[in-house]
PDB file of C-alpha atoms in Angstrom:
ATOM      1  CA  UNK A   1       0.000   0.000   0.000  1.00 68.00           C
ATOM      2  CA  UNK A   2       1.553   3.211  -0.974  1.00 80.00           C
ATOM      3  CA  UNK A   3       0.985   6.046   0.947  1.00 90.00           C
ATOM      4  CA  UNK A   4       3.139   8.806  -0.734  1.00 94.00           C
ATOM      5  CA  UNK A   5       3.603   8.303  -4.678  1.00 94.00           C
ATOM      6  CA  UNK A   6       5.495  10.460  -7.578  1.00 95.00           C
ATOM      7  CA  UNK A   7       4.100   9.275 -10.723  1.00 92.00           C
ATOM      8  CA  UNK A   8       6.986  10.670 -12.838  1.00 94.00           C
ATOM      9  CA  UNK A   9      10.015   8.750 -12.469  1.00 94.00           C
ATOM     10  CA  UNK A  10      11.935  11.062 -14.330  1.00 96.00           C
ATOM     11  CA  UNK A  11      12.101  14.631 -15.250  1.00 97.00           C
ATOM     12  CA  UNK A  12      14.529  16.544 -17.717  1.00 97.00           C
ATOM     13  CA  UNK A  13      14.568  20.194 -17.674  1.00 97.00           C
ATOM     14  CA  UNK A  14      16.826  22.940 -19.108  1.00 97.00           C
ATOM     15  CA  UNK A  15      19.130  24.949 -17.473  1.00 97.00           C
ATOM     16  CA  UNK A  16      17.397  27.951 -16.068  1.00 97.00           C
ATOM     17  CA  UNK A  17      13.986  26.904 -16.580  1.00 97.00           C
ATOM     18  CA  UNK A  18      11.665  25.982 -13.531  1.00 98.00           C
ATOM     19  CA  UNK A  19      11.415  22.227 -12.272  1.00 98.00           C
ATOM     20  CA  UNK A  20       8.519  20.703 -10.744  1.00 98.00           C
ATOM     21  CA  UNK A  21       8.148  17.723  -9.136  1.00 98.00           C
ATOM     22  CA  UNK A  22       4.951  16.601  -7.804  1.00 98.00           C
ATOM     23  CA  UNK A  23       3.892  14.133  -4.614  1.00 97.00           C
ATOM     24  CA  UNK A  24       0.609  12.862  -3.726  1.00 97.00           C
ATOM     25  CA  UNK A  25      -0.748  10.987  -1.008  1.00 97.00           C
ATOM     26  CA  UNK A  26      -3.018   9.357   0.342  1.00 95.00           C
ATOM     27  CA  UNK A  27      -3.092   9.380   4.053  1.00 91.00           C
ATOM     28  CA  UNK A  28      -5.490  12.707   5.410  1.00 91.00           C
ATOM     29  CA  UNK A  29      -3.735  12.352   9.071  1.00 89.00           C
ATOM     30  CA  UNK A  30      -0.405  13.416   7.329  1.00 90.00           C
ATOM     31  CA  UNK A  31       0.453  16.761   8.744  1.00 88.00           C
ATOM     32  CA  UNK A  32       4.517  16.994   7.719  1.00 90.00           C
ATOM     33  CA  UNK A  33       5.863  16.805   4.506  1.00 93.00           C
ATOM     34  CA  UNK A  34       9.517  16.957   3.559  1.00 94.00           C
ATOM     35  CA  UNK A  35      11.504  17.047   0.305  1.00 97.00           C
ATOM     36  CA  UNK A  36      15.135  15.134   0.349  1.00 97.00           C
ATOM     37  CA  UNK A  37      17.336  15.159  -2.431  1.00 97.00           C
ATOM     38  CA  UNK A  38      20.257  12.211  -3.481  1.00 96.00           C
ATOM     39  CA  UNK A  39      22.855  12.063  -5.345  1.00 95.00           C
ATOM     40  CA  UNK A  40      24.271   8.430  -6.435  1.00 91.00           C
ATOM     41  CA  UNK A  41      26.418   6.616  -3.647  1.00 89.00           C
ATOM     42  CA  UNK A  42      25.484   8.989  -0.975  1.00 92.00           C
ATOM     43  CA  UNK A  43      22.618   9.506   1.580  1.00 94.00           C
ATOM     44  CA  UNK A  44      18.878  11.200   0.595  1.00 95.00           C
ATOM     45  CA  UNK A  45      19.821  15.299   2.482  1.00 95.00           C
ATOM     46  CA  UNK A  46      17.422  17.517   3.545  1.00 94.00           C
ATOM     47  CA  UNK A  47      16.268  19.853   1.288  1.00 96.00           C
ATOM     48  CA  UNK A  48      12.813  21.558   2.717  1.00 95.00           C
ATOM     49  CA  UNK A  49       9.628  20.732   4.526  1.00 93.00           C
ATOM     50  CA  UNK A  50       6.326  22.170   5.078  1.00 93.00           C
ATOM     51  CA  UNK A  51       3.640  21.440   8.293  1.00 90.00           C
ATOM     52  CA  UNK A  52      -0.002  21.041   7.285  1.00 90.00           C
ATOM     53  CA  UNK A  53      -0.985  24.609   8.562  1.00 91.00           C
ATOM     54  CA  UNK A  54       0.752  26.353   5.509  1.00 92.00           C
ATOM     55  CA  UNK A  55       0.627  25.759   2.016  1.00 94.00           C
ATOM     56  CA  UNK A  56       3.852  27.413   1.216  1.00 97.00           C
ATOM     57  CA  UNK A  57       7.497  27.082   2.185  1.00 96.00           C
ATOM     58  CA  UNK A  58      10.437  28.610   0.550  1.00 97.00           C
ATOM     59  CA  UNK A  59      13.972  28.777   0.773  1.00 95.00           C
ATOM     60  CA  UNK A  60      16.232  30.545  -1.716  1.00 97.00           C
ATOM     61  CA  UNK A  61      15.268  28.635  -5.496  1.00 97.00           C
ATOM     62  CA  UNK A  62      13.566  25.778  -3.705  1.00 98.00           C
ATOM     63  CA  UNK A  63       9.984  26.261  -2.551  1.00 98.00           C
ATOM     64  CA  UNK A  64       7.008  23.460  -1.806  1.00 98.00           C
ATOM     65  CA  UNK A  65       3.486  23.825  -2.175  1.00 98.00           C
ATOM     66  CA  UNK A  66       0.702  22.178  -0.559  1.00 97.00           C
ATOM     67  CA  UNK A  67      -2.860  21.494  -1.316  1.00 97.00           C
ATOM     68  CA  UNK A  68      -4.234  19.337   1.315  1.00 95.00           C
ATOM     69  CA  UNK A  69      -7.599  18.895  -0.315  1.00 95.00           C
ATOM     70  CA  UNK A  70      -5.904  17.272  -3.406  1.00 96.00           C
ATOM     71  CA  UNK A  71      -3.548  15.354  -1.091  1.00 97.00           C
ATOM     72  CA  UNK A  72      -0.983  16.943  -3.461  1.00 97.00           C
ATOM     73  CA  UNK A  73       2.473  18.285  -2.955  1.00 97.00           C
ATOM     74  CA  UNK A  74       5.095  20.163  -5.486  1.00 98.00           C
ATOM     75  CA  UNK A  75       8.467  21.156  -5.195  1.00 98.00           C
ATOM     76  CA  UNK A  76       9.137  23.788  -7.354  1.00 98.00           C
ATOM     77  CA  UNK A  77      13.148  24.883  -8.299  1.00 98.00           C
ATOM     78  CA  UNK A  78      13.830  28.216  -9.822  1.00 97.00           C
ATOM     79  CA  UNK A  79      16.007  28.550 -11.391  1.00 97.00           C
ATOM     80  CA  UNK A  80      17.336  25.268 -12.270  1.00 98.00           C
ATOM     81  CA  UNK A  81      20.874  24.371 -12.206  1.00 97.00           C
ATOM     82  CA  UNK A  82      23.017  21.397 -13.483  1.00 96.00           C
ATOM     83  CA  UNK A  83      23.910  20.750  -9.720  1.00 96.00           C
ATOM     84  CA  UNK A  84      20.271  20.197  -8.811  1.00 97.00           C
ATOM     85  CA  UNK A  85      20.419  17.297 -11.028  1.00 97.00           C
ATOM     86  CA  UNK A  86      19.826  14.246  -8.275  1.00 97.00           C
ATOM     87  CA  UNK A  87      16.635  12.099  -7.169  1.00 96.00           C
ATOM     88  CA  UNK A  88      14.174  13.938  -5.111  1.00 98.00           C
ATOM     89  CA  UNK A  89      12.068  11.755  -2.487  1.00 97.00           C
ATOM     90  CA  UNK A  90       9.284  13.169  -0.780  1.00 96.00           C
ATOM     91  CA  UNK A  91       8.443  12.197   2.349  1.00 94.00           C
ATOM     92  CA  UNK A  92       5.402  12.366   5.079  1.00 92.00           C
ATOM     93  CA  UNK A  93       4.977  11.707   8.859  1.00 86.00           C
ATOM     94  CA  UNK A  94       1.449  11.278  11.210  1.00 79.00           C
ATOM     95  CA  UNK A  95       1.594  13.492  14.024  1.00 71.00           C
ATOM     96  CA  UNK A  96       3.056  12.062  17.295  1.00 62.00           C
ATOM     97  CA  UNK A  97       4.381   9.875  15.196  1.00 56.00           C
ATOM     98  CA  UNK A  98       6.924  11.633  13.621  1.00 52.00           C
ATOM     99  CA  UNK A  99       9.469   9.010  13.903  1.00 64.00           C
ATOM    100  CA  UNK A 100       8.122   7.034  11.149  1.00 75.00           C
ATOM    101  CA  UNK A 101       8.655   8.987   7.948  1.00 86.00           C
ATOM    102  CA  UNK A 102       7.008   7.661   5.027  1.00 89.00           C
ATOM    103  CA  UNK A 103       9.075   8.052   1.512  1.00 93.00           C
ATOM    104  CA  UNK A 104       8.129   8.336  -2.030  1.00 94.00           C
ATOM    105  CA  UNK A 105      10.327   6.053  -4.843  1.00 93.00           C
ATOM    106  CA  UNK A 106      11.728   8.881  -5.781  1.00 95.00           C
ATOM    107  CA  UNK A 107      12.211  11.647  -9.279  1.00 97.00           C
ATOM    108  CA  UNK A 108      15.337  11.877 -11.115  1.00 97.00           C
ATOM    109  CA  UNK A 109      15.706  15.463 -11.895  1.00 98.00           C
ATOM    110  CA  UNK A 110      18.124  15.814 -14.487  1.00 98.00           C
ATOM    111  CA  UNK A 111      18.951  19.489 -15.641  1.00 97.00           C
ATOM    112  CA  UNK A 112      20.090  20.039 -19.111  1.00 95.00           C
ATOM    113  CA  UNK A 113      23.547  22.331 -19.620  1.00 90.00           C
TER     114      UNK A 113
ATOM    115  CA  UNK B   1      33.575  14.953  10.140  1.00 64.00           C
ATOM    116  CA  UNK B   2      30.983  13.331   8.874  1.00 70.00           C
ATOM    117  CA  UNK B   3      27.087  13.370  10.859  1.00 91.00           C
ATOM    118  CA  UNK B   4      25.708   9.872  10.083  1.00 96.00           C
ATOM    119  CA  UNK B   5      28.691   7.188   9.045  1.00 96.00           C
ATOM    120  CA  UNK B   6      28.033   3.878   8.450  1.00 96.00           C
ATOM    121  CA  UNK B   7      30.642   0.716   7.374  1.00 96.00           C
ATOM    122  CA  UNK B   8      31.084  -0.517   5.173  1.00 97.00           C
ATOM    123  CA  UNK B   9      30.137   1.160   2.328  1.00 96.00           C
ATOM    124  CA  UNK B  10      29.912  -2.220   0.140  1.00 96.00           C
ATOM    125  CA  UNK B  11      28.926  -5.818   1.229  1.00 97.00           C
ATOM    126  CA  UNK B  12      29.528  -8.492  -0.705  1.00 97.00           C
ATOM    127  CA  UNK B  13      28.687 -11.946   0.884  1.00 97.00           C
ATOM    128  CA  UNK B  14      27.467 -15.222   0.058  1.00 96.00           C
ATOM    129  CA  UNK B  15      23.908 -16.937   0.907  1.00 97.00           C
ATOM    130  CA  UNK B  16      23.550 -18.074   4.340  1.00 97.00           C
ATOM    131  CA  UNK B  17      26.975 -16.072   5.811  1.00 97.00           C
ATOM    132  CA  UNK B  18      25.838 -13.411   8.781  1.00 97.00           C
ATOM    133  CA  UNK B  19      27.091  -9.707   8.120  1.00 97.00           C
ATOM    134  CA  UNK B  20      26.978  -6.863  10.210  1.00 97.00           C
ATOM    135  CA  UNK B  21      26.713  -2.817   9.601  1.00 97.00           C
ATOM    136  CA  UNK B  22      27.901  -0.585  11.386  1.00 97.00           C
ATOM    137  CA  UNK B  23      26.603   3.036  12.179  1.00 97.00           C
ATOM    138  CA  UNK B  24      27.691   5.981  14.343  1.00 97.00           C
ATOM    139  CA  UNK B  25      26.087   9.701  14.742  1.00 96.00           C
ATOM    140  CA  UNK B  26      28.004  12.795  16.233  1.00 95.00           C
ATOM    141  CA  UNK B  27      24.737  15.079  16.276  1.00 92.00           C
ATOM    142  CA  UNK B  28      24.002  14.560  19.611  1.00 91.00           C
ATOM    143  CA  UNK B  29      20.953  12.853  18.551  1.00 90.00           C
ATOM    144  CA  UNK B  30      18.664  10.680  20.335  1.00 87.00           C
ATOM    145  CA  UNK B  31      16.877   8.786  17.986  1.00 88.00           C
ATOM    146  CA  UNK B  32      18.419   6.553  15.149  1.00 91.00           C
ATOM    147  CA  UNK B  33      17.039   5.023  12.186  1.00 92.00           C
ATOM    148  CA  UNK B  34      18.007   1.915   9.543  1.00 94.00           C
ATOM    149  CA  UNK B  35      15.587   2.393   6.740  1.00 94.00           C
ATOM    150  CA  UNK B  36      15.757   0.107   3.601  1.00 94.00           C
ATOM    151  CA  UNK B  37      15.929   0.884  -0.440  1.00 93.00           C
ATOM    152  CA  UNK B  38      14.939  -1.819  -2.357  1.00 86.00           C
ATOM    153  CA  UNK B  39      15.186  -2.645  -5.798  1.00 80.00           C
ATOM    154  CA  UNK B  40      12.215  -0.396  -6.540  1.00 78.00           C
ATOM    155  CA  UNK B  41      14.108   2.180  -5.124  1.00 81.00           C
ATOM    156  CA  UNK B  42      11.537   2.942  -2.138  1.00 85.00           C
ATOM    157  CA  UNK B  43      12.895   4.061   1.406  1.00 91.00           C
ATOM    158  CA  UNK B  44      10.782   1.822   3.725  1.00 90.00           C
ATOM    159  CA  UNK B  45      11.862   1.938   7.689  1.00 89.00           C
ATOM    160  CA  UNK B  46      12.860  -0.885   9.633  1.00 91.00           C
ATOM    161  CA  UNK B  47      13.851  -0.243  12.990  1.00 88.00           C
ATOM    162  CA  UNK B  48      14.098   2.999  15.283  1.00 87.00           C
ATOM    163  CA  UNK B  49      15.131   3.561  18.628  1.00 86.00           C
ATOM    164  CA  UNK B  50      15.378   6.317  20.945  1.00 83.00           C
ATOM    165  CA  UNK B  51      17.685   6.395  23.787  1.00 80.00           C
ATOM    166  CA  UNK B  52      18.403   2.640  22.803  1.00 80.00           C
ATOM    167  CA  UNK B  53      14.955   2.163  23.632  1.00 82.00           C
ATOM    168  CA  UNK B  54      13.152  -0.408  20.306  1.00 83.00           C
ATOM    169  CA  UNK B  55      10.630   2.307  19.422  1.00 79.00           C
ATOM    170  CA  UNK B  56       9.427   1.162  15.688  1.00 75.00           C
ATOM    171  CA  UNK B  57      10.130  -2.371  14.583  1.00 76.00           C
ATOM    172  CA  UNK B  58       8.523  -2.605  10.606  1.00 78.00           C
ATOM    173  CA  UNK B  59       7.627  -6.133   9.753  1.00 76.00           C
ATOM    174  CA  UNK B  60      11.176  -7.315   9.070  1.00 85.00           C
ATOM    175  CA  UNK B  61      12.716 -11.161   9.388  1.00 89.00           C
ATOM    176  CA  UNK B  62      13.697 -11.981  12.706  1.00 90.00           C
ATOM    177  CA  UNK B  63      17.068 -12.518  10.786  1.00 94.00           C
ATOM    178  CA  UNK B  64      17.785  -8.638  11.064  1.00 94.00           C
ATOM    179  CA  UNK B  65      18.834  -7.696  14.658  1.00 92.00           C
ATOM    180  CA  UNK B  66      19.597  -4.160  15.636  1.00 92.00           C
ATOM    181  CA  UNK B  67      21.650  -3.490  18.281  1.00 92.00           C
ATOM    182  CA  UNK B  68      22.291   0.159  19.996  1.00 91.00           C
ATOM    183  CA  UNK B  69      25.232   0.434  22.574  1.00 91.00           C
ATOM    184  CA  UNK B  70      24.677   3.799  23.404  1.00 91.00           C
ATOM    185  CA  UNK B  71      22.703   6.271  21.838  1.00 88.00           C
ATOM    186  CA  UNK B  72      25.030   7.370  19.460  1.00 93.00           C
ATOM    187  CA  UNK B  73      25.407   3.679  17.596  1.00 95.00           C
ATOM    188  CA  UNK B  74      23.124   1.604  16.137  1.00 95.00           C
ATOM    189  CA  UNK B  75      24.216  -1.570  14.457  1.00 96.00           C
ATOM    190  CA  UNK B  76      22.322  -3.751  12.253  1.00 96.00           C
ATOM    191  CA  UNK B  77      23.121  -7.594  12.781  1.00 96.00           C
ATOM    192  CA  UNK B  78      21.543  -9.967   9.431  1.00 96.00           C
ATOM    193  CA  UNK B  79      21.827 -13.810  10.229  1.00 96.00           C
ATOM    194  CA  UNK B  80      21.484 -15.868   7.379  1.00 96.00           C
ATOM    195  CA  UNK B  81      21.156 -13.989   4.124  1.00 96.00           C
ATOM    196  CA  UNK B  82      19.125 -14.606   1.518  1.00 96.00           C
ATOM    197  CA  UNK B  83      19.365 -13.515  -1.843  1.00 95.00           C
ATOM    198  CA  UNK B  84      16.277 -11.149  -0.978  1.00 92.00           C
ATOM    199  CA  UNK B  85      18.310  -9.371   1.393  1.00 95.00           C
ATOM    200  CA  UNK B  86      20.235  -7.472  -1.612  1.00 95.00           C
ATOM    201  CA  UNK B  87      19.316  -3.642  -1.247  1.00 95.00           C
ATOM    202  CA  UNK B  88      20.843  -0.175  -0.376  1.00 96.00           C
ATOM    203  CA  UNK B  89      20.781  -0.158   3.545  1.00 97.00           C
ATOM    204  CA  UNK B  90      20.890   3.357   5.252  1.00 97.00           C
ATOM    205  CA  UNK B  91      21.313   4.654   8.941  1.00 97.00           C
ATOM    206  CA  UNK B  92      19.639   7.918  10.284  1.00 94.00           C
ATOM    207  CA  UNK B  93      19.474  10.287  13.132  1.00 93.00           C
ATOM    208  CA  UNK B  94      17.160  12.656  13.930  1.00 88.00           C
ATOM    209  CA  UNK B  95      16.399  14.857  17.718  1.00 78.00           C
ATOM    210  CA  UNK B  96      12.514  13.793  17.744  1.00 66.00           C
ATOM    211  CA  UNK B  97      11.832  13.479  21.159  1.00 55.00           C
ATOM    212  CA  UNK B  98      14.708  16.136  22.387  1.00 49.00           C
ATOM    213  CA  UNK B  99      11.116  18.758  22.671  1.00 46.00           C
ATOM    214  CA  UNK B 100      11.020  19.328  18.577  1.00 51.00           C
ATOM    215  CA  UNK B 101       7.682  18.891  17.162  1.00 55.00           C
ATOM    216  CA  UNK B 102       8.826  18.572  13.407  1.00 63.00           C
ATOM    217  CA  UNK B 103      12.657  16.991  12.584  1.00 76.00           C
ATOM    218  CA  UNK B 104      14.236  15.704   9.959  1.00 84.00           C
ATOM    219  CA  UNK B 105      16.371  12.560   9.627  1.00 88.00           C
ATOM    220  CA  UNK B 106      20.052  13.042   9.489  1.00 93.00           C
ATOM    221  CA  UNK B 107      21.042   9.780   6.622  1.00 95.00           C
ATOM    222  CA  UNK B 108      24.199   7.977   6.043  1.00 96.00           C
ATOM    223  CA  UNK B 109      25.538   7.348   2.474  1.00 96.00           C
ATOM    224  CA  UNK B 110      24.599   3.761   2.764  1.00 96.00           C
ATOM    225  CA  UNK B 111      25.656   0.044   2.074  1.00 97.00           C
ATOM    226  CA  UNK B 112      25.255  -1.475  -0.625  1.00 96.00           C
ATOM    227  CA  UNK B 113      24.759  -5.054   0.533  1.00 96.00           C
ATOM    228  CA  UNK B 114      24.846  -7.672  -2.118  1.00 96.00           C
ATOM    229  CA  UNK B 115      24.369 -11.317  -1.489  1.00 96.00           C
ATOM    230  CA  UNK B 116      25.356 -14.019  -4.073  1.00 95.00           C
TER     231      UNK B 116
END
């Protein structure tokens, strides 16, 4: 049973340009939602979150939206750079539970020169 | 000085052999993670403790023991590997339960554990 899918395993995008990579799920009691990024051979890092009271986060180029009655998610990069290119997981937790975060498969974000 | 380490990096090891990994925060964290990424490349969690308390054991084999010293280790023992076994293995940290409502997890770079 998966609780927190991204339908597009893949994404290409030009240098530049804006990148957006969607998460939905499927659990209502979710109330904190995080984006990690991973590059090959190392560990998924932090990237940004968001709690279920807001529907907007940002930090610098990276900011995530959320639209709780669509059970939907986005991370949105602007602008793109050839560094961001890595596999984004998103990820959800149950509140007073927050020890159990529950991960996407994953979008490879690759960002054209 | 690296947050989350965890050795060895690869695993290579026969059916049936018993491996162990290794893992090691310097965050000052109290809670510690081994989550799982299998061949369909999903990150599912297997065990977590806090203060080398069992707090979340996942449905895994009996075959996979963790084991926390102190709170800043937390090994993962497998006893008899199967071929099923194979998968990207990462440790994490995180301060839930030091008064933060919302945390992230602190990850490792993972082991890649193969068995043949």
């Amino acid at each position: 049973d998966q609780q927190v899918k991204q339908n597009s395993p893949s994404l290409s995008v030009q240098e530049g340009r804006i990148s957006i990579l969607n998460c939905d799920y499927t659990n209502s009691m979710f109330d904190y939602f995080l984006w990690y990024k991973k590059y090959p051979a190392e560990g998924p890092t932090f990237l940004i979150s968001i709690s279920s009271i807001k529907d907007k986060n940002e930090d610098g180029r990276f900011t995530v939206f959320l639209n709780k009655s669509a059970k939907h998610l986005s991370l949105h990069i602007v602008p793109s750079q050839p560094g961001d290119s890595a596999v984004y997981f998103c990820a959800a937790s149950l509140p007073f539970y927050g020890q159990n975060f529950v991960f996407g498969p994953g979008t490879r974000l690759s960002v054209l020169p | 000085d690296t947050a989350v380490s965890q050795t060895p990096k690869y695993l290579v090891t026969q059916m049936g052999n018993d491996k162990s990994i290794k893992c090691e925060q310097n965050l000052g964290h109290d809670t510690m993670y081994w989550y799982k990424q299998d061949s369909k490349k999903f990150l599912k969690i297997m065990f977590s403790y806090n203060n080398k308390e069992l707090i979340i054991n996942e449905t895994v084999p009996n075959r996979f023991s963790p084991k926390s010293p102190d709170k800043a280790h937390l090994n993962l023992h497998i006893n008899s590997l199967e071929l099923g076994d194979s998968a990207v293995y990462f440790c994490a940290s995180s301060s839930l339960g030091q008064g933060s409502t919302n945390e992230k997890l602190f990850f490792g770079s993972g082991t890649q554990l193969s068995v043949l």
